[in-house]
PDB file of C-alpha atoms in Angstrom:
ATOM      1  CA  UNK A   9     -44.148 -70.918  -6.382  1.00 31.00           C
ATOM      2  CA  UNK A  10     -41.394 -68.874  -5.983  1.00 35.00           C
ATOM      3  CA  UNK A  11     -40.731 -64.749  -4.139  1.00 39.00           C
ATOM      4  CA  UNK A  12     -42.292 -63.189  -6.844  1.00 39.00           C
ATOM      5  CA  UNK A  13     -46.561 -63.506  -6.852  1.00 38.00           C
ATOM      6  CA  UNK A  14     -47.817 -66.615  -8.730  1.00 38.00           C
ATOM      7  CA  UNK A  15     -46.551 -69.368 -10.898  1.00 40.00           C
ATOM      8  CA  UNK A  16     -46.125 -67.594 -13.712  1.00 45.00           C
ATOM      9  CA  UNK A  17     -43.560 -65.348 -11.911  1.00 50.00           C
ATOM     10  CA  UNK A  18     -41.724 -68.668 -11.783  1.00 59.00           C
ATOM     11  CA  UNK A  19     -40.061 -68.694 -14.500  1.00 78.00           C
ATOM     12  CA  UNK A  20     -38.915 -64.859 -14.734  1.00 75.00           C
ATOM     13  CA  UNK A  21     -37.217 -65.494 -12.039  1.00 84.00           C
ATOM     14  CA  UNK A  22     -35.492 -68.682 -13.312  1.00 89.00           C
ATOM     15  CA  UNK A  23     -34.344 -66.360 -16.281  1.00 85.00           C
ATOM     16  CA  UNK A  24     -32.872 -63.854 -14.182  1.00 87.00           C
ATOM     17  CA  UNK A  25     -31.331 -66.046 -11.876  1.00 93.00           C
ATOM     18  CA  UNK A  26     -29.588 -67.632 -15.065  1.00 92.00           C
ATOM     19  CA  UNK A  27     -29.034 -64.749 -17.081  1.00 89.00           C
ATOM     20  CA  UNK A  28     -27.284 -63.323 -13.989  1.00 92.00           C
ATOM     21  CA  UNK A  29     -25.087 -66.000 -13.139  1.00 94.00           C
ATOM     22  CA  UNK A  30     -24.192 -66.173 -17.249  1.00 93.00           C
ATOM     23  CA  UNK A  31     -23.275 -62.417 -17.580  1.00 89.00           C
ATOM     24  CA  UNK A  32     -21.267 -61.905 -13.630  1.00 90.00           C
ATOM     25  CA  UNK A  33     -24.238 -60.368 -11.393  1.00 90.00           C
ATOM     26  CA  UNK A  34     -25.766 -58.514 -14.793  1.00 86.00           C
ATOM     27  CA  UNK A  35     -29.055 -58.602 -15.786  1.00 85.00           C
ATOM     28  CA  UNK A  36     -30.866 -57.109 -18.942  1.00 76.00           C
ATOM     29  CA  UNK A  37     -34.686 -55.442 -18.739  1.00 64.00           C
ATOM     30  CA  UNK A  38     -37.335 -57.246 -19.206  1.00 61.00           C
ATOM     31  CA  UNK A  39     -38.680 -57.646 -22.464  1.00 62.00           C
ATOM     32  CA  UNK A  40     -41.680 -55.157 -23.688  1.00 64.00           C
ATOM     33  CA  UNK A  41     -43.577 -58.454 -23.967  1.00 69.00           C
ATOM     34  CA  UNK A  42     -43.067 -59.363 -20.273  1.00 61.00           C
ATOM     35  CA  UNK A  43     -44.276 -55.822 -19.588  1.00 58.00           C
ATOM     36  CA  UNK A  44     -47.072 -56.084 -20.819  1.00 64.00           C
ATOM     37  CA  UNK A  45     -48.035 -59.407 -19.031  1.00 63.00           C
ATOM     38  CA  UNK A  46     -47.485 -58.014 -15.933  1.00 58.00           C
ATOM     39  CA  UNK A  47     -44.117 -59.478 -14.903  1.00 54.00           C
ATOM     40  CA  UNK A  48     -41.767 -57.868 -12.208  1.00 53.00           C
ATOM     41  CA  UNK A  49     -40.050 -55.511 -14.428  1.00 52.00           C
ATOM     42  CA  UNK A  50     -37.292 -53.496 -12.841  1.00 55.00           C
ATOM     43  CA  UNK A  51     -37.758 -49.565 -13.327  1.00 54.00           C
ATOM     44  CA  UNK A  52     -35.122 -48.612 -16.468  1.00 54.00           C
ATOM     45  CA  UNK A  53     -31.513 -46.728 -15.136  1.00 55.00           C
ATOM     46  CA  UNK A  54     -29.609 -44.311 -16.963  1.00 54.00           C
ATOM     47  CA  UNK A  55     -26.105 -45.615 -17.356  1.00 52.00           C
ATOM     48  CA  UNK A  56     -26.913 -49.466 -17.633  1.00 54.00           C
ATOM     49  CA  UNK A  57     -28.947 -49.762 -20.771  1.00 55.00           C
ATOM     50  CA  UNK A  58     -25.909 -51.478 -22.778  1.00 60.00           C
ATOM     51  CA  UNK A  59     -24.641 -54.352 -19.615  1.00 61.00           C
ATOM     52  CA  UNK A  60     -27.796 -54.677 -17.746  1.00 71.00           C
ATOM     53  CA  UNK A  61     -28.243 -53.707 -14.088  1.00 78.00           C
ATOM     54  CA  UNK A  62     -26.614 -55.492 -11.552  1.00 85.00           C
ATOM     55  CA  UNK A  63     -28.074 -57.450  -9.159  1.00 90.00           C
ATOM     56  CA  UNK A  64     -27.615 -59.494  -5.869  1.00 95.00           C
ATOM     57  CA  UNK A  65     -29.181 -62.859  -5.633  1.00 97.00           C
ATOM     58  CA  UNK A  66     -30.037 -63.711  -1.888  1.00 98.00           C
ATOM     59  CA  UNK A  67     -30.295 -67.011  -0.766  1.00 98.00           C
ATOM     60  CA  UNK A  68     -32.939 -67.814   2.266  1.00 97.00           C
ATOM     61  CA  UNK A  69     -34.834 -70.471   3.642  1.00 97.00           C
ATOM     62  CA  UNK A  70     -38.475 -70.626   3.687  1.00 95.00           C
ATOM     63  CA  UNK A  71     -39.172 -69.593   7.830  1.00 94.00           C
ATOM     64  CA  UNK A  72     -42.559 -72.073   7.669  1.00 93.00           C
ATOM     65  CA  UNK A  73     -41.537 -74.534   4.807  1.00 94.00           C
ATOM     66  CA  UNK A  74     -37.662 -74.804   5.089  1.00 95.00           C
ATOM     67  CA  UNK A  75     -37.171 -74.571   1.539  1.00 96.00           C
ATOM     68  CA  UNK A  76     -34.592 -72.878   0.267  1.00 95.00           C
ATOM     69  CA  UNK A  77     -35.269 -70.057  -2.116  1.00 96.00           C
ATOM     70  CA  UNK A  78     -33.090 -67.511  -4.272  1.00 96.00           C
ATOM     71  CA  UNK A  79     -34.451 -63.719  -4.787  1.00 95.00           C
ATOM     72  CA  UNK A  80     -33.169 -61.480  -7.248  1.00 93.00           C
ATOM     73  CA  UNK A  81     -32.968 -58.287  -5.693  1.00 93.00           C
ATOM     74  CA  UNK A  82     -31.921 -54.344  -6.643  1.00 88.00           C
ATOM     75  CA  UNK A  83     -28.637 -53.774  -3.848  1.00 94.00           C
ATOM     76  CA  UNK A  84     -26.754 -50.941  -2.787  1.00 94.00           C
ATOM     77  CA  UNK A  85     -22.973 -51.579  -1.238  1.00 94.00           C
ATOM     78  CA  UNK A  86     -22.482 -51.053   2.455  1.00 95.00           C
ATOM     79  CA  UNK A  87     -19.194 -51.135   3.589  1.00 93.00           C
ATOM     80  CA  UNK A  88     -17.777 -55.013   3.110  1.00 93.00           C
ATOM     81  CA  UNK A  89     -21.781 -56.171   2.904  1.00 96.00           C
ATOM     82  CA  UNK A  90     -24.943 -54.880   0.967  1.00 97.00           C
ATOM     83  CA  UNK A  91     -27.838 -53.554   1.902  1.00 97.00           C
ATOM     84  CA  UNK A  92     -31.651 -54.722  -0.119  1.00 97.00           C
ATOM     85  CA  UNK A  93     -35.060 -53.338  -0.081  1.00 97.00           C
ATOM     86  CA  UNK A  94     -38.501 -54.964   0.474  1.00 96.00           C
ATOM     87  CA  UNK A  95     -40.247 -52.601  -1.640  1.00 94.00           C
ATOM     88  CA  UNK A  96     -42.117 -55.410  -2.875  1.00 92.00           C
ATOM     89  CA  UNK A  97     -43.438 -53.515  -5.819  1.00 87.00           C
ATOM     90  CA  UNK A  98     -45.633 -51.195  -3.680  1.00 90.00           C
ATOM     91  CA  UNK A  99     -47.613 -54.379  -2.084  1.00 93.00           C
ATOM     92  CA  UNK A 100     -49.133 -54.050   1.298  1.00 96.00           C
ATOM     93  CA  UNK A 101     -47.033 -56.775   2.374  1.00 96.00           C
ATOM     94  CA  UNK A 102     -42.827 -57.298   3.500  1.00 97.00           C
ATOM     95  CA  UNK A 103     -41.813 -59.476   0.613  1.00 96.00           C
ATOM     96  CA  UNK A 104     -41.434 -63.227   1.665  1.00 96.00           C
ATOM     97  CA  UNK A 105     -37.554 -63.034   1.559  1.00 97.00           C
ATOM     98  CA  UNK A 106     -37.878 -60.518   4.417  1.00 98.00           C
ATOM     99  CA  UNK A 107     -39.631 -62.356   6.707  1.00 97.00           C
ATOM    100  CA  UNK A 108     -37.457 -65.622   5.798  1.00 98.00           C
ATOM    101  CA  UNK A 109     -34.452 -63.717   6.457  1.00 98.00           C
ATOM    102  CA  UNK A 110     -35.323 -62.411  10.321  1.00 98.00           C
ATOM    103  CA  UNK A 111     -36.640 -65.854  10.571  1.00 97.00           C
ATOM    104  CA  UNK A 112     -32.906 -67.061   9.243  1.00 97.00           C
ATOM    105  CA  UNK A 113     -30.560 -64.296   9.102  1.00 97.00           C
ATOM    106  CA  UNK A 114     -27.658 -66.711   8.185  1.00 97.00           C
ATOM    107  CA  UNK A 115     -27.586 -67.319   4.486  1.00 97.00           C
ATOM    108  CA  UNK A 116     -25.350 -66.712   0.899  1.00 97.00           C
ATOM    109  CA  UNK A 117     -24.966 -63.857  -1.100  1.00 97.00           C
ATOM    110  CA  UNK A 118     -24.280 -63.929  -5.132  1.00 97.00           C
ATOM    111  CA  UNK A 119     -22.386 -60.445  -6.306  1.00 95.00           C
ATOM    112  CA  UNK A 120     -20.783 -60.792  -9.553  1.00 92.00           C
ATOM    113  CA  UNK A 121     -19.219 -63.897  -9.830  1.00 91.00           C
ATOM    114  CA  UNK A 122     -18.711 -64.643  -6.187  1.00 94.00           C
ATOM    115  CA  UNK A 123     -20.831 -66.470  -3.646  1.00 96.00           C
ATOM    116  CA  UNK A 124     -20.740 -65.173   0.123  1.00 95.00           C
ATOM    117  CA  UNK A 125     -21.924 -66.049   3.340  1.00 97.00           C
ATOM    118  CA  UNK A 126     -23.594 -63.478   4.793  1.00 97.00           C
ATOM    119  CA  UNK A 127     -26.027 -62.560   8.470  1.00 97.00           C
ATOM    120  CA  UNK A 128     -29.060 -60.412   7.493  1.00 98.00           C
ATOM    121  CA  UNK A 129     -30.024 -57.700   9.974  1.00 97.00           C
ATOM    122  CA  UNK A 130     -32.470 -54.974   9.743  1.00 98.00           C
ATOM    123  CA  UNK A 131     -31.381 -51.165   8.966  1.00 98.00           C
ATOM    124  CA  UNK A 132     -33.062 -49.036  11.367  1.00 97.00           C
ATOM    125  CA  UNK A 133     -33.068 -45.507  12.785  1.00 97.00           C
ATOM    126  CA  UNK A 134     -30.763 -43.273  10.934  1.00 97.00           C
ATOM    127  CA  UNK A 135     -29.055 -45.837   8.965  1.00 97.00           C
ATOM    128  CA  UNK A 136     -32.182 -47.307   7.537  1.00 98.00           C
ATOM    129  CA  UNK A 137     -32.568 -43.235   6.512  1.00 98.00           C
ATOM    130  CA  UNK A 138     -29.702 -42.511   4.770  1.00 98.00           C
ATOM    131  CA  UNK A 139     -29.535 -46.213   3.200  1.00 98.00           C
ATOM    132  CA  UNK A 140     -33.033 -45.327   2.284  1.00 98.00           C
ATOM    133  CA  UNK A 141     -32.340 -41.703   0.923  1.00 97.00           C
ATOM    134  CA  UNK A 142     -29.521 -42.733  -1.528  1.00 95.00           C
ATOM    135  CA  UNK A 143     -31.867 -45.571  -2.697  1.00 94.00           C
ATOM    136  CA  UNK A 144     -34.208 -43.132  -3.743  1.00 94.00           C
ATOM    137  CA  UNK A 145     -31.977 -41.080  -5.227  1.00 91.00           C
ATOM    138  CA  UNK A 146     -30.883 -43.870  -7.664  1.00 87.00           C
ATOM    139  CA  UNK A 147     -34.266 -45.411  -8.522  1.00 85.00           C
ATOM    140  CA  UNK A 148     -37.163 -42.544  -7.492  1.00 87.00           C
ATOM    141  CA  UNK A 149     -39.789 -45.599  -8.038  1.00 86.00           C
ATOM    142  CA  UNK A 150     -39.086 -46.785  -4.718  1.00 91.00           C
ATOM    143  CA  UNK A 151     -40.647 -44.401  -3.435  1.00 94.00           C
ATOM    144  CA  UNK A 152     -43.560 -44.453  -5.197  1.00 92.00           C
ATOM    145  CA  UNK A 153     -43.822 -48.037  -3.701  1.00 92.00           C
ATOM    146  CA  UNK A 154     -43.936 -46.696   0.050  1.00 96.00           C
ATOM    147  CA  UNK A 155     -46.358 -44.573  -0.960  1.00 96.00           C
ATOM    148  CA  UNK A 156     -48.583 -46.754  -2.477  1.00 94.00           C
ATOM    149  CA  UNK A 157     -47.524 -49.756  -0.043  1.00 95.00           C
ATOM    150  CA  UNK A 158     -48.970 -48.181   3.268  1.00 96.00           C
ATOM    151  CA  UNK A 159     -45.833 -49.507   5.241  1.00 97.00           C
ATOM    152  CA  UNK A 160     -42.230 -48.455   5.666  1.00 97.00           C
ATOM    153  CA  UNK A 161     -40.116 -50.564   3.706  1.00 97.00           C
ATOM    154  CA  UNK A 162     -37.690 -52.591   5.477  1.00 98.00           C
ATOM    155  CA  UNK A 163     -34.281 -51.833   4.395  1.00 98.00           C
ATOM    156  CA  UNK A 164     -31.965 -55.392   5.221  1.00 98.00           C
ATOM    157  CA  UNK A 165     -28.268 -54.930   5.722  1.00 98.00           C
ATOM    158  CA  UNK A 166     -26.141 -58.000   4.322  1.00 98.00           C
ATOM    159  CA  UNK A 167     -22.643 -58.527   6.394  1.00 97.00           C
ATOM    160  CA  UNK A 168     -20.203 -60.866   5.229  1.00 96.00           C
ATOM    161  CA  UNK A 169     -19.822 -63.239   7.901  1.00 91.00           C
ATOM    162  CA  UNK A 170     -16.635 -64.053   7.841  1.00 79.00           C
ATOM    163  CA  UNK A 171     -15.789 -60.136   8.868  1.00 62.00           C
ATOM    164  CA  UNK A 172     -16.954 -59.283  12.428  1.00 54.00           C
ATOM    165  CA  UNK A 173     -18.906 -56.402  12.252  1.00 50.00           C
ATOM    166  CA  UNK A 174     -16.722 -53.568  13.737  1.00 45.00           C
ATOM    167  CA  UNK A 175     -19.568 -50.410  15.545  1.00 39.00           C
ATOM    168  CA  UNK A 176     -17.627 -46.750  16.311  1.00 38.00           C
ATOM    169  CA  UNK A 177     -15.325 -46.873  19.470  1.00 37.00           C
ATOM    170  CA  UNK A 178     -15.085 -50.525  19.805  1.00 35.00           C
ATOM    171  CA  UNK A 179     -11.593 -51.662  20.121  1.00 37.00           C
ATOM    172  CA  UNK A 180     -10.768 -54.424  16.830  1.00 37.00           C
ATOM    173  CA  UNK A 181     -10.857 -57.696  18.788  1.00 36.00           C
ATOM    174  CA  UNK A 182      -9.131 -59.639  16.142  1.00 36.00           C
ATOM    175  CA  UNK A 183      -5.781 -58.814  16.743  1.00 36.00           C
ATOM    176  CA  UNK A 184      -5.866 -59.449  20.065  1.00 35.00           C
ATOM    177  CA  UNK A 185      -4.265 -62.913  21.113  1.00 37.00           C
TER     178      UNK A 185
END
C-alpha cells in the first residue's frame, strides 16, 4: 500500500510518479474518470492547464517498516530547498510521509529532472505562517483541508544537504580554513 489511502491509490501514484519523471517534475490532472472514483485529485490552477503542475517527489523511509516510499507532493521553493504540506486531503491525520520524515529527516528530493539529497525539518512559528499564507494564496483548498482536518497542518521545510543551512547573524563558516 502506498502514502495515499488504500490499494487502489496504488497505482495513481505509480502514474504520477512516472508521468512526472517522463515530462521533468510535470504532472497533468487527473482524469474526470479518476474523479469520480475518488482518487487524490489535485485542486485545478490557473496558469498550468496546458504543462501540468509541477511537483516534488519526496523520498522517505517507512519510520516502523523501513521501506522506502516516494510521495508526490504540491511544493513551494524556499530559498536553495522546498517547503511541502501535510494537508492530507483534510484527514484527521499527518500524512504518513510526515511522520516518516521526523522519524528520518535525511532523504532525496526529485525537482524537475534532478535528484537531491535533502534533511527535512519542521516549519514552525512565523515561518510555518508565512510559508503557510502564500500556500493558501496559490491553492485556497488547503485551507479548506485545515478546516475540515481538525489539526494544523504541518508545513516541512526541505534543505539541500549539501548547503549548510546559513540562520541571520551567523558568520558563513565555510570559508573559514
Amino acid at each position: 500500500m502506498t502514502e495515499a489511502e488504500g490499494p487502489a491509490a496504488g497505482g495513481w501514484n505509480e502514474r504520477i510518479i512516472a508521468e512526472f519523471r517522463a515530462n521533468a517534475g510535470y504532472v497533468r490532472w487527473s482524469s474526470e474518470e479518476e474523479f469520480a472514483a475518488g482518487r487524490p485529485v489535485p485542486p485545478r490552477l490557473p496558469g498550468f492547464e496546458e504543462r501540468g503542475l509541477p511537483l516534488i517527489l519526496v523520498h522517505h523511509i517507512g519510520a516502523k517498516t523501513g521501506r522506502e516510499r516516494i510521495s508526490p507532493l504540491f511544493f513551494q521553493p524556499v530559498g536553495d530547498g522546498w517547503a511541502v504540506f501535510g494537508t492530507n486531503g483534510g484527514s484527521p491525520r499527518h500524512p504518513v510521509w510526515y511522520h516518516n520524515l521526523m522519524a528520518n529527516p535525511r532523504t532525496t528530493a526529485e525537482v524537475g529532472a534532478e535528484r537531491v539529497e535533502v534533511t527535512a525539518r519542521l516549519a514552525e512559528g512565523v515561518e510555518r505562517e508565512r510559508l503557510w499564507a502564500k500556500e493558501v494564496a496559490l491553492v485556497p483548498r488547503f485551507a479548506e483541508f485545515e478546516a475540515a482536518s481538525g489539526r494544523q497542518v504541518p508545513v516541512v521545510v526541505l534543505e539541500p544537504a549539501d548547503r549548510p543551512r546559513r540562520w541571520a547573524g551567523c558568520p558563513d563558516l565555510t570559508s573559514v580554513g
